Amino acid sequence: MLPVFLRRLNDSLPLWERFRSRYFDRHVRVLIFAVRHVRVPRQLLRLRELCRVGDALAVRRPSDWKARRARLYRHVLRRAGHPDVSAADSDELAVLAAESLRALAEPLMSASQSGLCLVLNALALISAVLLCLSLASSALKVRLFPVDLAATAKWSVSSTFPGTQASGVGTSSKGPYFFHTQFENEPWLVVDFGRPVHVGRIKIFNRVDCCQERELPLNVESPKGNGWNLVCQRRSPFHTWTCEPHDLTTDRIRLRLPGNTALHLERVEVWR
Amino acid sequence: MTRGVRGVLSAVRRTLWRDREDGWGFALVVTALFVVALIWGHWHHEFWRDETHPWLVARTASGLRDIVDGDRVYDGHPPLWYWYLYFWTAVTRDIVGLHIATIVAEGTAALLLLRHAPLPRLVKVLLTFSYMLGYEYGIMSRNYTAGVICAFAFAATYHPLRLRLSSFVWLALLALSSVYGLAMASAFLLVLLGHRLSLSRSSNFSRTVTVLTVPHVLAGAVLVVGSFAFAYLVTDPPDPNPYSPAWNFAGVGRTMILPALHRVVAAFIPLRQPGERLFWVATIPYSLEYPRLFEKLAYILPALALLCLFPGWLEAAAFVLGCFEMAFLQEARYLGHIRHWGHFFVFFVTMVWIVRVERPRTRNWLAPVFLLLLGLCQAEGFAVALWQDTKVPFSGAREAARAIEKAGLKDLPLVIGPDWAAPSLTGYLDRTFVSCETDEVNQSMVFHGRRKAFTPEALVSKAVAVARERHSPVLVISNRALPNPPGAPALKLIFANTIPSELGDENYQVYRLDL
């Protein structure tokens, strides 16, 4: 059994070598090149600025502008690695300078592409590793693939508008709202998880078809003794609002409007 | 001897009138003096509700996005200043952070002016220690400070030949500082692109220009236009209410020009009389004493300002356009006070700066002389305001907060009304309060129209309800005397401001309610 495994391992090594040379070494080499030539972008920017000044000279035409412009472009060409340029006209020099700058920028572009490829490859590798680990660890799985606690929670409301439900399981709907209270003083919605859970994020979706301003101010509360404790409050109009309680473990949350109005929401999500 | 004195005088004149800096020494020394003045002013300045409100919004925000679509949406200001304060609240939640944030911002603006503005040193010193830059945007803490720093940074990065992306970035940020910043940014953008256009219209426009600069301009223009659109979308409050009224075009027309020119005079010459109360809203005190002179100044000062921009026709046109935008906003939306009108002055200083950068060899002697005279008037206003602010408490909030902390009552539930009087106090206490007008629990107030009218009786009954709900004594705070609750123990007065504050409506009475 063992020799077979070792033989297979031995056979696979050249494959790994090939993979390394193709996807890893090449990118790393290019990156090392980029780091070594970190001065290039700075030089490139400086030479571009000089070209721009040369162009402006042609437009504004101060005294001796032609000679000054030609001197500038020759300087740019010299710095870009073309010391011997035969062109005499400053316009020709301008074109040559632009082309030489473009050539100077090419390795940089190639290095950026390689860097991007390397980052994408690394991200893909990390994702694959995390995926594998999450299959083994349930804690990691919960972190990586969080579950909406409200999707299976029971809910109830203070009153019902005709044709709407007073309670149910799962705080979402395909319609504009999953519940609708009467117009009353301090309407509320209670979401009951059935057991104490750690709540890290409560995402509330307002109905989008109308009447969003009715849901203000909206309080998110948790039980405290015989009463309720204010966790978050929303005072400005919203389509979606995320309340992030600090260290909250509770078996219920309550959404309450302090004024005389009606409460109706499209969806409520509760995440660890 | 005479020759020696003349030599010294000449050297002093040359030093004071030198308009190009080749090092940081002068700028750093004057900025240090300015920062000392600011620290002294802040030490004695008590924040009022207008100043603490953005700090409280930033302090209670859950993130940068919450600042965009949270309580700020009712304020009528873009989010830049709130974002800036949000980072400071990460350093400290204490209100001292607001003092530091303001000093840092205005100190930086002064440093940019002193180092980069091509104006005589004497003028720059007077402008730095001016009423507008020193007091209104230096000691008073407002989002307009962010506008000053962005405008000056734009001018500092402006180059007559090289079009820098950083100039566009500063314009984009300027548009996000305030609606006045938006008006100024649109005028500066006109100058920037106008000069670029004048370059590109030449027949010698070479291929290199096309290759190298168009992406640059395009990226910058997209950034600025995007910022303008974003500022427009996030600034207009969704709920017109008494605190941020809706558009009103009734006063827009030819008749708005003269009042606007009066406001320009008030901003350019903010003379203050020593011992004057309400110096921070005293708009044009001398207009009543010398009405004829004032009427003439309304024509003379703007005309001189335009002459100072000569021969920058484009800059002059942009200046007129920017001032018109500001006057339009004042007439159609919110007339404002001297702190809003001060943008005429900041705008003018920045435009002169740009003209002198654009034409370094053109000597317009009028601009420095005019700015020198304005600077003298501004410095007088700054000195009086600083002195007055140190003598009289600006708001009674700091004293009331200290009294509450000293009595060990800071942790009791707070019920404060009217709610607009609360932010100054909660700013110092770092506590939420219950509002009887909106039923909200917040550190600051939100300027929406979903509120009941305030009455002392409603405040007291809310306090009773909160005390019953929380089974705890409650602190009831108001800027007026409160009646005792019916059928409940009497309120016990534990503190009242004794010295009348500069703001007449921020003298507090703190009661304790025990059920």
PDB file of C-alpha atoms in Angstrom, chain A residues 5-268:
ATOM      1  CA  PHE A   5       1.322   5.873  -2.419  1.00  0.00           C
ATOM      2  CA  LEU A   6       4.978   6.913  -2.503  1.00  0.00           C
ATOM      3  CA  ARG A   7       5.201   6.096  -6.189  1.00  0.00           C
ATOM      4  CA  ARG A   8       2.159   8.217  -6.879  1.00  0.00           C
ATOM      5  CA  LEU A   9       3.602  11.031  -4.837  1.00  0.00           C
ATOM      6  CA  ASN A  10       6.831  10.729  -6.731  1.00  0.00           C
ATOM      7  CA  ASP A  11       4.948  10.859 -10.037  1.00  0.00           C
ATOM      8  CA  SER A  12       3.008  13.909  -8.996  1.00  0.00           C
ATOM      9  CA  LEU A  13       6.069  15.951  -8.093  1.00  0.00           C
ATOM     10  CA  PRO A  14       6.908  17.015 -11.647  1.00  0.00           C
ATOM     11  CA  LEU A  15       3.285  18.129 -11.930  1.00  0.00           C
ATOM     12  CA  TRP A  16       3.720  20.367  -8.889  1.00  0.00           C
ATOM     13  CA  GLU A  17       6.974  21.673 -10.347  1.00  0.00           C
ATOM     14  CA  ARG A  18       5.198  22.514 -13.569  1.00  0.00           C
ATOM     15  CA  PHE A  19       2.377  24.232 -11.681  1.00  0.00           C
ATOM     16  CA  ARG A  20       4.881  26.207  -9.620  1.00  0.00           C
ATOM     17  CA  SER A  21       6.886  27.358 -12.587  1.00  0.00           C
ATOM     18  CA  ARG A  22       3.786  28.275 -14.538  1.00  0.00           C
ATOM     19  CA  TYR A  23       1.592  30.032 -11.975  1.00  0.00           C
ATOM     20  CA  PHE A  24       3.882  31.046  -9.179  1.00  0.00           C
ATOM     21  CA  ASP A  25       7.485  31.636 -10.137  1.00  0.00           C
ATOM     22  CA  ARG A  26       6.674  33.720 -13.179  1.00  0.00           C
ATOM     23  CA  HIS A  27       4.473  36.100 -11.242  1.00  0.00           C
ATOM     24  CA  VAL A  28       6.912  36.367  -8.388  1.00  0.00           C
ATOM     25  CA  ARG A  29       9.745  37.131 -10.771  1.00  0.00           C
ATOM     26  CA  VAL A  30       7.725  39.871 -12.406  1.00  0.00           C
ATOM     27  CA  LEU A  31       6.826  41.303  -9.031  1.00  0.00           C
ATOM     28  CA  ILE A  32      10.456  41.316  -7.941  1.00  0.00           C
ATOM     29  CA  PHE A  33      11.214  43.166 -11.158  1.00  0.00           C
ATOM     30  CA  ALA A  34       8.485  45.702 -10.332  1.00  0.00           C
ATOM     31  CA  VAL A  35       9.801  46.254  -6.808  1.00  0.00           C
ATOM     32  CA  ARG A  36      13.337  46.720  -8.118  1.00  0.00           C
ATOM     33  CA  HIS A  37      12.121  49.237 -10.675  1.00  0.00           C
ATOM     34  CA  VAL A  38       9.863  51.141  -8.326  1.00  0.00           C
ATOM     35  CA  ARG A  39      11.555  54.317  -9.482  1.00  0.00           C
ATOM     36  CA  VAL A  40      10.125  53.854 -12.963  1.00  0.00           C
ATOM     37  CA  PRO A  41       6.622  55.177 -12.187  1.00  0.00           C
ATOM     38  CA  ARG A  42       8.046  58.224 -10.481  1.00  0.00           C
ATOM     39  CA  GLN A  43      10.351  58.897 -13.407  1.00  0.00           C
ATOM     40  CA  LEU A  44       7.491  58.304 -15.823  1.00  0.00           C
ATOM     41  CA  LEU A  45       5.247  60.775 -14.031  1.00  0.00           C
ATOM     42  CA  ARG A  46       8.005  63.364 -13.984  1.00  0.00           C
ATOM     43  CA  LEU A  47       8.691  62.947 -17.691  1.00  0.00           C
ATOM     44  CA  ARG A  48       4.968  63.237 -18.428  1.00  0.00           C
ATOM     45  CA  GLU A  49       4.840  66.498 -16.515  1.00  0.00           C
ATOM     46  CA  LEU A  50       7.800  67.778 -18.535  1.00  0.00           C
ATOM     47  CA  CYS A  51       6.026  66.853 -21.774  1.00  0.00           C
ATOM     48  CA  ARG A  52       2.989  68.765 -20.599  1.00  0.00           C
ATOM     49  CA  VAL A  53       5.095  71.852 -19.938  1.00  0.00           C
ATOM     50  CA  GLY A  54       6.590  71.488 -23.423  1.00  0.00           C
ATOM     51  CA  ASP A  55       3.092  71.406 -24.932  1.00  0.00           C
ATOM     52  CA  ALA A  56       2.042  74.457 -22.955  1.00  0.00           C
ATOM     53  CA  LEU A  57       5.110  76.311 -24.257  1.00  0.00           C
ATOM     54  CA  ALA A  58       3.905  75.699 -27.800  1.00  0.00           C
ATOM     55  CA  VAL A  59       0.546  77.152 -26.948  1.00  0.00           C
ATOM     56  CA  ARG A  60       1.578  80.192 -24.937  1.00  0.00           C
ATOM     57  CA  ARG A  61       4.617  80.944 -27.059  1.00  0.00           C
ATOM     58  CA  PRO A  62       6.884  82.875 -24.724  1.00  0.00           C
ATOM     59  CA  SER A  63      10.209  84.144 -26.035  1.00  0.00           C
ATOM     60  CA  ASP A  64      12.469  81.460 -27.514  1.00  0.00           C
ATOM     61  CA  TRP A  65       9.713  78.864 -27.054  1.00  0.00           C
ATOM     62  CA  LYS A  66      10.765  76.592 -29.914  1.00  0.00           C
ATOM     63  CA  ALA A  67      14.287  76.061 -28.621  1.00  0.00           C
ATOM     64  CA  ARG A  68      13.093  75.652 -25.035  1.00  0.00           C
ATOM     65  CA  ARG A  69      10.512  73.123 -26.124  1.00  0.00           C
ATOM     66  CA  ALA A  70      13.004  71.146 -28.175  1.00  0.00           C
ATOM     67  CA  ARG A  71      15.430  71.160 -25.234  1.00  0.00           C
ATOM     68  CA  LEU A  72      12.703  69.819 -22.958  1.00  0.00           C
ATOM     69  CA  TYR A  73      11.748  66.977 -25.299  1.00  0.00           C
ATOM     70  CA  ARG A  74      15.387  66.053 -25.897  1.00  0.00           C
ATOM     71  CA  HIS A  75      15.839  65.892 -22.142  1.00  0.00           C
ATOM     72  CA  VAL A  76      12.788  63.636 -21.873  1.00  0.00           C
ATOM     73  CA  LEU A  77      14.060  61.386 -24.642  1.00  0.00           C
ATOM     74  CA  ARG A  78      17.506  61.214 -23.035  1.00  0.00           C
ATOM     75  CA  ARG A  79      16.001  60.207 -19.690  1.00  0.00           C
ATOM     76  CA  ALA A  80      13.777  57.680 -21.433  1.00  0.00           C
ATOM     77  CA  GLY A  81      16.822  55.980 -22.932  1.00  0.00           C
ATOM     78  CA  HIS A  82      16.993  57.571 -26.385  1.00  0.00           C
ATOM     79  CA  PRO A  83      20.016  59.880 -26.248  1.00  0.00           C
ATOM     80  CA  ASP A  84      20.615  60.024 -29.991  1.00  0.00           C
ATOM     81  CA  VAL A  85      17.642  61.530 -31.728  1.00  0.00           C
ATOM     82  CA  SER A  86      18.113  63.006 -35.166  1.00  0.00           C
ATOM     83  CA  ALA A  87      14.799  64.874 -35.433  1.00  0.00           C
ATOM     84  CA  ALA A  88      15.216  68.622 -35.405  1.00  0.00           C
ATOM     85  CA  ASP A  89      11.637  69.848 -35.393  1.00  0.00           C
ATOM     86  CA  SER A  90      10.107  70.258 -31.947  1.00  0.00           C
ATOM     87  CA  ASP A  91       6.768  68.776 -33.104  1.00  0.00           C
ATOM     88  CA  GLU A  92       8.532  65.593 -34.250  1.00  0.00           C
ATOM     89  CA  LEU A  93      10.371  65.506 -30.950  1.00  0.00           C
ATOM     90  CA  ALA A  94       7.024  65.772 -29.139  1.00  0.00           C
ATOM     91  CA  VAL A  95       5.682  62.719 -30.968  1.00  0.00           C
ATOM     92  CA  LEU A  96       8.890  60.764 -30.297  1.00  0.00           C
ATOM     93  CA  ALA A  97       8.779  61.708 -26.631  1.00  0.00           C
ATOM     94  CA  ALA A  98       5.181  60.512 -26.314  1.00  0.00           C
ATOM     95  CA  GLU A  99       6.055  57.189 -27.967  1.00  0.00           C
ATOM     96  CA  SER A 100       9.102  56.670 -25.792  1.00  0.00           C
ATOM     97  CA  LEU A 101       7.042  57.325 -22.668  1.00  0.00           C
ATOM     98  CA  ARG A 102       4.529  54.752 -23.786  1.00  0.00           C
ATOM     99  CA  ALA A 103       7.349  52.247 -24.293  1.00  0.00           C
ATOM    100  CA  LEU A 104       8.696  53.110 -20.853  1.00  0.00           C
ATOM    101  CA  ALA A 105       5.322  52.360 -19.279  1.00  0.00           C
ATOM    102  CA  GLU A 106       5.008  48.896 -20.870  1.00  0.00           C
ATOM    103  CA  PRO A 107       6.951  46.848 -18.277  1.00  0.00           C
ATOM    104  CA  LEU A 108       4.975  48.554 -15.571  1.00  0.00           C
ATOM    105  CA  MET A 109       1.686  47.541 -17.168  1.00  0.00           C
ATOM    106  CA  SER A 110       2.902  43.968 -17.518  1.00  0.00           C
ATOM    107  CA  ALA A 111       4.000  43.915 -13.863  1.00  0.00           C
ATOM    108  CA  SER A 112       0.589  45.225 -12.771  1.00  0.00           C
ATOM    109  CA  GLN A 113      -1.170  42.491 -14.737  1.00  0.00           C
ATOM    110  CA  SER A 114       1.026  39.843 -13.182  1.00  0.00           C
ATOM    111  CA  GLY A 115       0.451  41.266  -9.727  1.00  0.00           C
ATOM    112  CA  LEU A 116      -3.284  41.164 -10.277  1.00  0.00           C
ATOM    113  CA  CYS A 117      -3.088  37.558 -11.477  1.00  0.00           C
ATOM    114  CA  LEU A 118      -1.077  36.600  -8.417  1.00  0.00           C
ATOM    115  CA  VAL A 119      -3.572  38.245  -6.066  1.00  0.00           C
ATOM    116  CA  LEU A 120      -6.494  36.527  -7.810  1.00  0.00           C
ATOM    117  CA  ASN A 121      -4.731  33.160  -7.642  1.00  0.00           C
ATOM    118  CA  ALA A 122      -3.987  33.674  -3.955  1.00  0.00           C
ATOM    119  CA  LEU A 123      -7.609  34.597  -3.289  1.00  0.00           C
ATOM    120  CA  ALA A 124      -8.817  31.500  -5.114  1.00  0.00           C
ATOM    121  CA  LEU A 125      -6.426  29.330  -3.115  1.00  0.00           C
ATOM    122  CA  ILE A 126      -7.499  30.871   0.221  1.00  0.00           C
ATOM    123  CA  SER A 127     -11.166  30.443  -0.696  1.00  0.00           C
ATOM    124  CA  ALA A 128     -10.614  26.771  -1.540  1.00  0.00           C
ATOM    125  CA  VAL A 129      -8.791  26.174   1.759  1.00  0.00           C
ATOM    126  CA  LEU A 130     -11.508  27.939   3.776  1.00  0.00           C
ATOM    127  CA  LEU A 131     -14.179  25.939   1.974  1.00  0.00           C
ATOM    128  CA  CYS A 132     -12.466  22.696   2.876  1.00  0.00           C
ATOM    129  CA  LEU A 133     -11.967  23.769   6.498  1.00  0.00           C
ATOM    130  CA  SER A 134     -15.597  24.836   6.841  1.00  0.00           C
ATOM    131  CA  LEU A 135     -16.667  21.290   5.941  1.00  0.00           C
ATOM    132  CA  ALA A 136     -14.698  20.086   8.952  1.00  0.00           C
ATOM    133  CA  SER A 137     -15.507  22.854  11.468  1.00  0.00           C
ATOM    134  CA  SER A 138     -19.090  23.852  12.236  1.00  0.00           C
ATOM    135  CA  ALA A 139     -17.938  27.081  14.008  1.00  0.00           C
ATOM    136  CA  LEU A 140     -16.110  28.180  10.884  1.00  0.00           C
ATOM    137  CA  LYS A 141     -19.082  27.152   8.770  1.00  0.00           C
ATOM    138  CA  VAL A 142     -21.373  29.423  10.799  1.00  0.00           C
ATOM    139  CA  ARG A 143     -18.934  32.283  10.330  1.00  0.00           C
ATOM    140  CA  LEU A 144     -18.452  31.704   6.628  1.00  0.00           C
ATOM    141  CA  PHE A 145     -22.039  30.840   5.793  1.00  0.00           C
ATOM    142  CA  PRO A 146     -24.163  32.652   8.392  1.00  0.00           C
ATOM    143  CA  VAL A 147     -27.788  31.641   8.837  1.00  0.00           C
ATOM    144  CA  ASP A 148     -30.645  34.115   9.062  1.00  0.00           C
ATOM    145  CA  LEU A 149     -32.032  33.382  12.527  1.00  0.00           C
ATOM    146  CA  ALA A 150     -35.290  35.184  11.747  1.00  0.00           C
ATOM    147  CA  ALA A 151     -36.057  32.873   8.812  1.00  0.00           C
ATOM    148  CA  THR A 152     -37.161  30.144  11.237  1.00  0.00           C
ATOM    149  CA  ALA A 153     -38.287  32.356  14.141  1.00  0.00           C
ATOM    150  CA  LYS A 154     -41.874  32.869  15.273  1.00  0.00           C
ATOM    151  CA  TRP A 155     -43.269  36.363  15.098  1.00  0.00           C
ATOM    152  CA  SER A 156     -46.343  38.176  16.394  1.00  0.00           C
ATOM    153  CA  VAL A 157     -47.680  41.729  16.132  1.00  0.00           C
ATOM    154  CA  SER A 158     -49.695  44.091  18.340  1.00  0.00           C
ATOM    155  CA  SER A 159     -52.697  44.191  15.965  1.00  0.00           C
ATOM    156  CA  THR A 160     -53.587  43.252  12.408  1.00  0.00           C
ATOM    157  CA  PHE A 161     -54.814  45.200   9.440  1.00  0.00           C
ATOM    158  CA  PRO A 162     -57.704  43.401   7.658  1.00  0.00           C
ATOM    159  CA  GLY A 163     -56.384  40.602   5.472  1.00  0.00           C
ATOM    160  CA  THR A 164     -53.011  40.271   7.207  1.00  0.00           C
ATOM    161  CA  GLN A 165     -51.632  37.684   9.622  1.00  0.00           C
ATOM    162  CA  ALA A 166     -51.266  38.187  13.390  1.00  0.00           C
ATOM    163  CA  SER A 167     -48.383  35.734  13.693  1.00  0.00           C
ATOM    164  CA  GLY A 168     -46.268  33.353  11.679  1.00  0.00           C
ATOM    165  CA  VAL A 169     -42.885  31.741  11.160  1.00  0.00           C
ATOM    166  CA  GLY A 170     -40.195  33.423   9.050  1.00  0.00           C
ATOM    167  CA  THR A 171     -40.004  37.182   8.816  1.00  0.00           C
ATOM    168  CA  SER A 172     -40.184  37.723   5.087  1.00  0.00           C
ATOM    169  CA  SER A 173     -42.702  37.945   2.305  1.00  0.00           C
ATOM    170  CA  LYS A 174     -42.878  38.096  -1.455  1.00  0.00           C
ATOM    171  CA  GLY A 175     -45.344  41.000  -1.194  1.00  0.00           C
ATOM    172  CA  PRO A 176     -44.669  44.557  -0.055  1.00  0.00           C
ATOM    173  CA  TYR A 177     -44.930  43.559   3.648  1.00  0.00           C
ATOM    174  CA  PHE A 178     -45.174  40.400   5.736  1.00  0.00           C
ATOM    175  CA  PHE A 179     -47.364  42.001   8.410  1.00  0.00           C
ATOM    176  CA  HIS A 180     -49.350  45.201   8.813  1.00  0.00           C
ATOM    177  CA  THR A 181     -50.686  46.520  12.124  1.00  0.00           C
ATOM    178  CA  GLN A 182     -53.625  48.818  12.664  1.00  0.00           C
ATOM    179  CA  PHE A 183     -53.041  52.527  13.164  1.00  0.00           C
ATOM    180  CA  GLU A 184     -52.583  52.541  16.924  1.00  0.00           C
ATOM    181  CA  ASN A 185     -50.442  53.858  19.710  1.00  0.00           C
ATOM    182  CA  GLU A 186     -47.005  52.204  19.777  1.00  0.00           C
ATOM    183  CA  PRO A 187     -47.471  49.260  17.372  1.00  0.00           C
ATOM    184  CA  TRP A 188     -44.905  46.464  17.674  1.00  0.00           C
ATOM    185  CA  LEU A 189     -43.537  43.265  16.197  1.00  0.00           C
ATOM    186  CA  VAL A 190     -41.901  40.602  18.368  1.00  0.00           C
ATOM    187  CA  VAL A 191     -39.556  38.017  16.835  1.00  0.00           C
ATOM    188  CA  ASP A 192     -39.117  34.952  19.073  1.00  0.00           C
ATOM    189  CA  PHE A 193     -36.115  32.690  18.402  1.00  0.00           C
ATOM    190  CA  GLY A 194     -37.192  30.058  20.951  1.00  0.00           C
ATOM    191  CA  ARG A 195     -33.772  29.988  22.618  1.00  0.00           C
ATOM    192  CA  PRO A 196     -31.162  32.598  23.593  1.00  0.00           C
ATOM    193  CA  VAL A 197     -29.018  33.433  20.566  1.00  0.00           C
ATOM    194  CA  HIS A 198     -26.188  35.873  20.039  1.00  0.00           C
ATOM    195  CA  VAL A 199     -27.418  38.686  17.792  1.00  0.00           C
ATOM    196  CA  GLY A 200     -24.745  40.562  15.878  1.00  0.00           C
ATOM    197  CA  ARG A 201     -26.776  42.228  13.137  1.00  0.00           C
ATOM    198  CA  ILE A 202     -30.450  42.997  12.547  1.00  0.00           C
ATOM    199  CA  LYS A 203     -31.254  44.022   8.991  1.00  0.00           C
ATOM    200  CA  ILE A 204     -34.639  45.626   8.459  1.00  0.00           C
ATOM    201  CA  PHE A 205     -36.199  46.110   5.012  1.00  0.00           C
ATOM    202  CA  ASN A 206     -38.829  48.845   4.801  1.00  0.00           C
ATOM    203  CA  ARG A 207     -41.725  48.413   2.394  1.00  0.00           C
ATOM    204  CA  VAL A 208     -40.821  50.034  -0.921  1.00  0.00           C
ATOM    205  CA  ASP A 209     -44.228  50.686  -2.501  1.00  0.00           C
ATOM    206  CA  CYS A 210     -45.269  53.511  -0.135  1.00  0.00           C
ATOM    207  CA  CYS A 211     -45.462  54.977   3.356  1.00  0.00           C
ATOM    208  CA  GLN A 212     -41.838  54.526   4.423  1.00  0.00           C
ATOM    209  CA  GLU A 213     -42.026  57.635   6.603  1.00  0.00           C
ATOM    210  CA  ARG A 214     -44.552  55.908   8.898  1.00  0.00           C
ATOM    211  CA  GLU A 215     -41.814  53.671  10.273  1.00  0.00           C
ATOM    212  CA  LEU A 216     -39.975  56.476  12.050  1.00  0.00           C
ATOM    213  CA  PRO A 217     -38.622  56.535  14.650  1.00  0.00           C
ATOM    214  CA  LEU A 218     -38.210  52.756  14.718  1.00  0.00           C
ATOM    215  CA  ASN A 219     -36.942  51.179  17.924  1.00  0.00           C
ATOM    216  CA  VAL A 220     -35.226  47.805  18.189  1.00  0.00           C
ATOM    217  CA  GLU A 221     -35.566  46.507  21.746  1.00  0.00           C
ATOM    218  CA  SER A 222     -34.537  43.462  23.762  1.00  0.00           C
ATOM    219  CA  PRO A 223     -36.149  42.114  26.954  1.00  0.00           C
ATOM    220  CA  LYS A 224     -34.838  43.474  30.248  1.00  0.00           C
ATOM    221  CA  GLY A 225     -36.534  42.416  33.473  1.00  0.00           C
ATOM    222  CA  ASN A 226     -40.224  43.098  33.086  1.00  0.00           C
ATOM    223  CA  GLY A 227     -39.717  45.683  30.375  1.00  0.00           C
ATOM    224  CA  TRP A 228     -37.740  46.257  27.224  1.00  0.00           C
ATOM    225  CA  ASN A 229     -34.356  47.860  26.662  1.00  0.00           C
ATOM    226  CA  LEU A 230     -33.693  50.112  23.671  1.00  0.00           C
ATOM    227  CA  VAL A 231     -30.956  48.602  21.469  1.00  0.00           C
ATOM    228  CA  CYS A 232     -31.033  50.845  18.363  1.00  0.00           C
ATOM    229  CA  GLN A 233     -33.216  53.581  16.950  1.00  0.00           C
ATOM    230  CA  ARG A 234     -33.669  54.692  13.354  1.00  0.00           C
ATOM    231  CA  ARG A 235     -34.730  58.298  12.820  1.00  0.00           C
ATOM    232  CA  SER A 236     -34.090  58.935   9.131  1.00  0.00           C
ATOM    233  CA  PRO A 237     -35.868  57.395   6.104  1.00  0.00           C
ATOM    234  CA  PHE A 238     -34.536  54.023   4.962  1.00  0.00           C
ATOM    235  CA  HIS A 239     -34.998  51.240   2.445  1.00  0.00           C
ATOM    236  CA  THR A 240     -32.776  48.918   4.444  1.00  0.00           C
ATOM    237  CA  TRP A 241     -31.331  49.608   7.847  1.00  0.00           C
ATOM    238  CA  THR A 242     -28.821  47.510   9.754  1.00  0.00           C
ATOM    239  CA  CYS A 243     -28.818  47.684  13.535  1.00  0.00           C
ATOM    240  CA  GLU A 244     -25.626  46.323  15.062  1.00  0.00           C
ATOM    241  CA  PRO A 245     -26.156  45.670  18.767  1.00  0.00           C
ATOM    242  CA  HIS A 246     -23.144  45.470  21.013  1.00  0.00           C
ATOM    243  CA  ASP A 247     -22.856  42.064  22.679  1.00  0.00           C
ATOM    244  CA  LEU A 248     -26.536  41.111  22.680  1.00  0.00           C
ATOM    245  CA  THR A 249     -27.717  37.615  23.579  1.00  0.00           C
ATOM    246  CA  THR A 250     -31.478  37.281  23.694  1.00  0.00           C
ATOM    247  CA  ASP A 251     -34.366  34.951  22.900  1.00  0.00           C
ATOM    248  CA  ARG A 252     -36.602  37.749  21.520  1.00  0.00           C
ATOM    249  CA  ILE A 253     -36.345  41.135  19.901  1.00  0.00           C
ATOM    250  CA  ARG A 254     -39.086  43.705  19.578  1.00  0.00           C
ATOM    251  CA  LEU A 255     -39.513  46.331  16.858  1.00  0.00           C
ATOM    252  CA  ARG A 256     -41.668  49.199  18.121  1.00  0.00           C
ATOM    253  CA  LEU A 257     -42.827  52.568  16.833  1.00  0.00           C
ATOM    254  CA  PRO A 258     -43.194  55.061  19.710  1.00  0.00           C
ATOM    255  CA  GLY A 259     -45.854  57.228  18.040  1.00  0.00           C
ATOM    256  CA  ASN A 260     -49.427  56.721  16.856  1.00  0.00           C
ATOM    257  CA  THR A 261     -49.001  55.011  13.483  1.00  0.00           C
ATOM    258  CA  ALA A 262     -48.996  51.651  11.687  1.00  0.00           C
ATOM    259  CA  LEU A 263     -46.060  49.260  11.512  1.00  0.00           C
ATOM    260  CA  HIS A 264     -45.437  47.285   8.302  1.00  0.00           C
ATOM    261  CA  LEU A 265     -42.126  45.911   7.054  1.00  0.00           C
ATOM    262  CA  GLU A 266     -41.063  43.888   4.047  1.00  0.00           C
ATOM    263  CA  ARG A 267     -38.471  41.712   5.764  1.00  0.00           C
ATOM    264  CA  VAL A 268     -36.433  41.372   8.943  1.00  0.00           C
TER     265      VAL A 268
END
